[in-house]
mmCIF file of C-alpha atoms in Angstrom:
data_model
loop_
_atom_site.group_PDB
_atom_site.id
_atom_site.type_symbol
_atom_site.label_atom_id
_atom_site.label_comp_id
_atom_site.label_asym_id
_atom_site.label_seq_id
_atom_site.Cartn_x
_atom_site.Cartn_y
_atom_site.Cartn_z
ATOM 1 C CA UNK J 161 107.920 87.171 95.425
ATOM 2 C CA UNK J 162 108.930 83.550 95.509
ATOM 3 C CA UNK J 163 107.514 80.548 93.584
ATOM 4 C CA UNK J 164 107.994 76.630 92.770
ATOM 5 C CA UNK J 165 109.501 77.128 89.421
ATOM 6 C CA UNK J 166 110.019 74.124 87.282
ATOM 7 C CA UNK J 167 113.604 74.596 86.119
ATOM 8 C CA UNK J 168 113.483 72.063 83.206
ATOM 9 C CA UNK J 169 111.321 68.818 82.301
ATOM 10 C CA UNK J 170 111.640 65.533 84.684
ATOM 11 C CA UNK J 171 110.628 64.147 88.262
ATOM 12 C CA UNK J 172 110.605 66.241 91.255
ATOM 13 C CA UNK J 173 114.359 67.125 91.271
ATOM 14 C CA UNK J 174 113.312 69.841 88.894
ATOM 15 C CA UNK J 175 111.928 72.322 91.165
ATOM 16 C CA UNK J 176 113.371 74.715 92.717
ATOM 17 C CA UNK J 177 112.263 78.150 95.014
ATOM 18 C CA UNK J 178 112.714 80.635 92.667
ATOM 19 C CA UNK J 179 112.415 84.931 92.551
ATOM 20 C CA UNK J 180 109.985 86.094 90.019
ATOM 21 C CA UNK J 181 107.928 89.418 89.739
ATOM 22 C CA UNK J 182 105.141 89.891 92.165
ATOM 23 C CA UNK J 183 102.058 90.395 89.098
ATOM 24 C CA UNK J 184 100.025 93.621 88.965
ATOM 25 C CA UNK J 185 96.301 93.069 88.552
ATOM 26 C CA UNK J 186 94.962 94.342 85.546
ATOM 27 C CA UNK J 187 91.597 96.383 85.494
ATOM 28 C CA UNK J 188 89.588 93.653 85.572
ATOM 29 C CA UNK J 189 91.736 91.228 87.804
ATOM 30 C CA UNK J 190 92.205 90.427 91.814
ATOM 31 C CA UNK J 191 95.754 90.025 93.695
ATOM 32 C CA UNK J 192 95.339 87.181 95.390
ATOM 33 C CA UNK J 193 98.268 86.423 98.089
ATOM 34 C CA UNK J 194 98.240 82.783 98.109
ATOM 35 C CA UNK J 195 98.039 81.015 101.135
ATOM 36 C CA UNK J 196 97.550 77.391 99.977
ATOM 37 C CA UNK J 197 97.750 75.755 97.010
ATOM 38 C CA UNK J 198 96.683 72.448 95.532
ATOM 39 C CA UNK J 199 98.760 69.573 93.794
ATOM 40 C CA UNK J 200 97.113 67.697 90.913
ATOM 41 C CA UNK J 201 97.811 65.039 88.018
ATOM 42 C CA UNK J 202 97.866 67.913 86.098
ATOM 43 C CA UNK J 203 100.632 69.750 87.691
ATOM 44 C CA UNK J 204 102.859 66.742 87.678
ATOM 45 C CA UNK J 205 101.927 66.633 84.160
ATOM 46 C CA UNK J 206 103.593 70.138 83.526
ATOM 47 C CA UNK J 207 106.340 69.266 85.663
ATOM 48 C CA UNK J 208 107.481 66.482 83.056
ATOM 49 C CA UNK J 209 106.927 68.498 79.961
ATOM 50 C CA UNK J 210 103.458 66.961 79.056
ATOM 51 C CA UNK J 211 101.208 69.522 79.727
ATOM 52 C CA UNK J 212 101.196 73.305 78.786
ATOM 53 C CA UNK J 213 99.996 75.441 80.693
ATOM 54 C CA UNK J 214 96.776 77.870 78.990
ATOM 55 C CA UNK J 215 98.169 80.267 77.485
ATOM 56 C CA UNK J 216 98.886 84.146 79.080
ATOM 57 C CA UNK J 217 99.206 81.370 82.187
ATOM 58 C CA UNK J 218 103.441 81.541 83.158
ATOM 59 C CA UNK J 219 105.130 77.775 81.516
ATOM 60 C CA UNK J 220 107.263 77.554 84.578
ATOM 61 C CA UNK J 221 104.903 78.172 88.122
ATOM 62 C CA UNK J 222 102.440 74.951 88.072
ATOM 63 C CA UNK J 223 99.309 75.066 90.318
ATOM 64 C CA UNK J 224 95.579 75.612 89.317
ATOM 65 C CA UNK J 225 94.208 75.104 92.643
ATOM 66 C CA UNK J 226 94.218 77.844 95.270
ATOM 67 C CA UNK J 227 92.964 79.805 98.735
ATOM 68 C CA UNK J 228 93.558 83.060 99.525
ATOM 69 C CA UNK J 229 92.878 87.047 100.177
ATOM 70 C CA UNK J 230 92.514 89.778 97.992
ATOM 71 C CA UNK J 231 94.771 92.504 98.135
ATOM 72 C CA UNK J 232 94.326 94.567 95.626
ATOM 73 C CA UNK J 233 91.760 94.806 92.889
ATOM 74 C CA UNK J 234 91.737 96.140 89.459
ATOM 75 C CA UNK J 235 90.047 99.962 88.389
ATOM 76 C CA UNK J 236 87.064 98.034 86.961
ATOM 77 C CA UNK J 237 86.100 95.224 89.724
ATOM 78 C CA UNK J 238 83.257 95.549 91.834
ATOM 79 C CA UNK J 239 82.491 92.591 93.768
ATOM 80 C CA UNK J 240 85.597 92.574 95.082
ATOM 81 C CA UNK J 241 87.521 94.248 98.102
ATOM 82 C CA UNK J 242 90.909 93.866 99.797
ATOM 83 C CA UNK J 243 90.672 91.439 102.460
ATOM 84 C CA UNK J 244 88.174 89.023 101.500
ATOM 85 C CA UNK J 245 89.073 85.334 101.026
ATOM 86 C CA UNK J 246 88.730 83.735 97.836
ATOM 87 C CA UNK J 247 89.561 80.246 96.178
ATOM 88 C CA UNK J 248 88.965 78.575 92.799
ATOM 89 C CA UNK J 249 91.233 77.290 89.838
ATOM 90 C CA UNK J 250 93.134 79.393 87.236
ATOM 91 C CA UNK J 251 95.030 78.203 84.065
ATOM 92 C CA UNK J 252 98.640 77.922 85.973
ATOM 93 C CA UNK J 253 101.004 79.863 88.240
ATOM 94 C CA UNK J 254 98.780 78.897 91.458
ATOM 95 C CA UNK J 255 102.361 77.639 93.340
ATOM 96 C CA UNK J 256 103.488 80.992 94.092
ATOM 97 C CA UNK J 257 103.373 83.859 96.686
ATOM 98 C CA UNK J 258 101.095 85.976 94.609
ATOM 99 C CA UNK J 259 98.481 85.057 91.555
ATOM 100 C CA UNK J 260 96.126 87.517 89.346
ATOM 101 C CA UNK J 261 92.831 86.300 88.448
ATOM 102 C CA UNK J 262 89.823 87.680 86.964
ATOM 103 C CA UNK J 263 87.025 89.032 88.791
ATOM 104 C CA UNK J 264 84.305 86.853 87.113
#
């Protein structure tokens, strides 16, 4: 899949498209193909070195904002199908093709 990567500390010369793995839901966790994505303080924040992302959250894909659909689901969700739309914030890695994020 493709993300915004942030390819070293600075302004917004520092991002680049890059290829990274698409991530497999765990058994408690939603694929969520991202189909837009917010920009905050924060994010700029990470961009510049100043701000690290949570972590298990990836260092190098900013976003914490994002709208999507579920396409797959982990062995142990329930409330959740393939299809449905979601949106909410995770800890990082929202500026990308694909995010996981738990079901609660």
């Amino acid at each position: 899949m493709q993300a915004l990567c942030i390819t070293k500390p600075g302004g917004p010369d520092v991002l680049a498209i890059c290829a990274v793995p698409t991530p497999e839901p765990k058994r408690d966790e939603l694929l969520v193909r991202v189909r837009v994505a917010g920009l905050n303080r924060a994010d700029t924040l990470q961009r510049r070195g100043h701000y690290p992302p949570p972590p298990g959250y990836p260092e190098d894909i900013p976003g914490l904002e994002y709208a999507g659909d579920v396409v797959a689901a982990g062995t142990d969700v329930r409330r959740f199908r393939a299809g449905q739309r979601v949106f909410g914030l995770t800890g990082g890695g929202a500026q990308a093709e694909y995010l996981t994020i738990p079901e609660t």
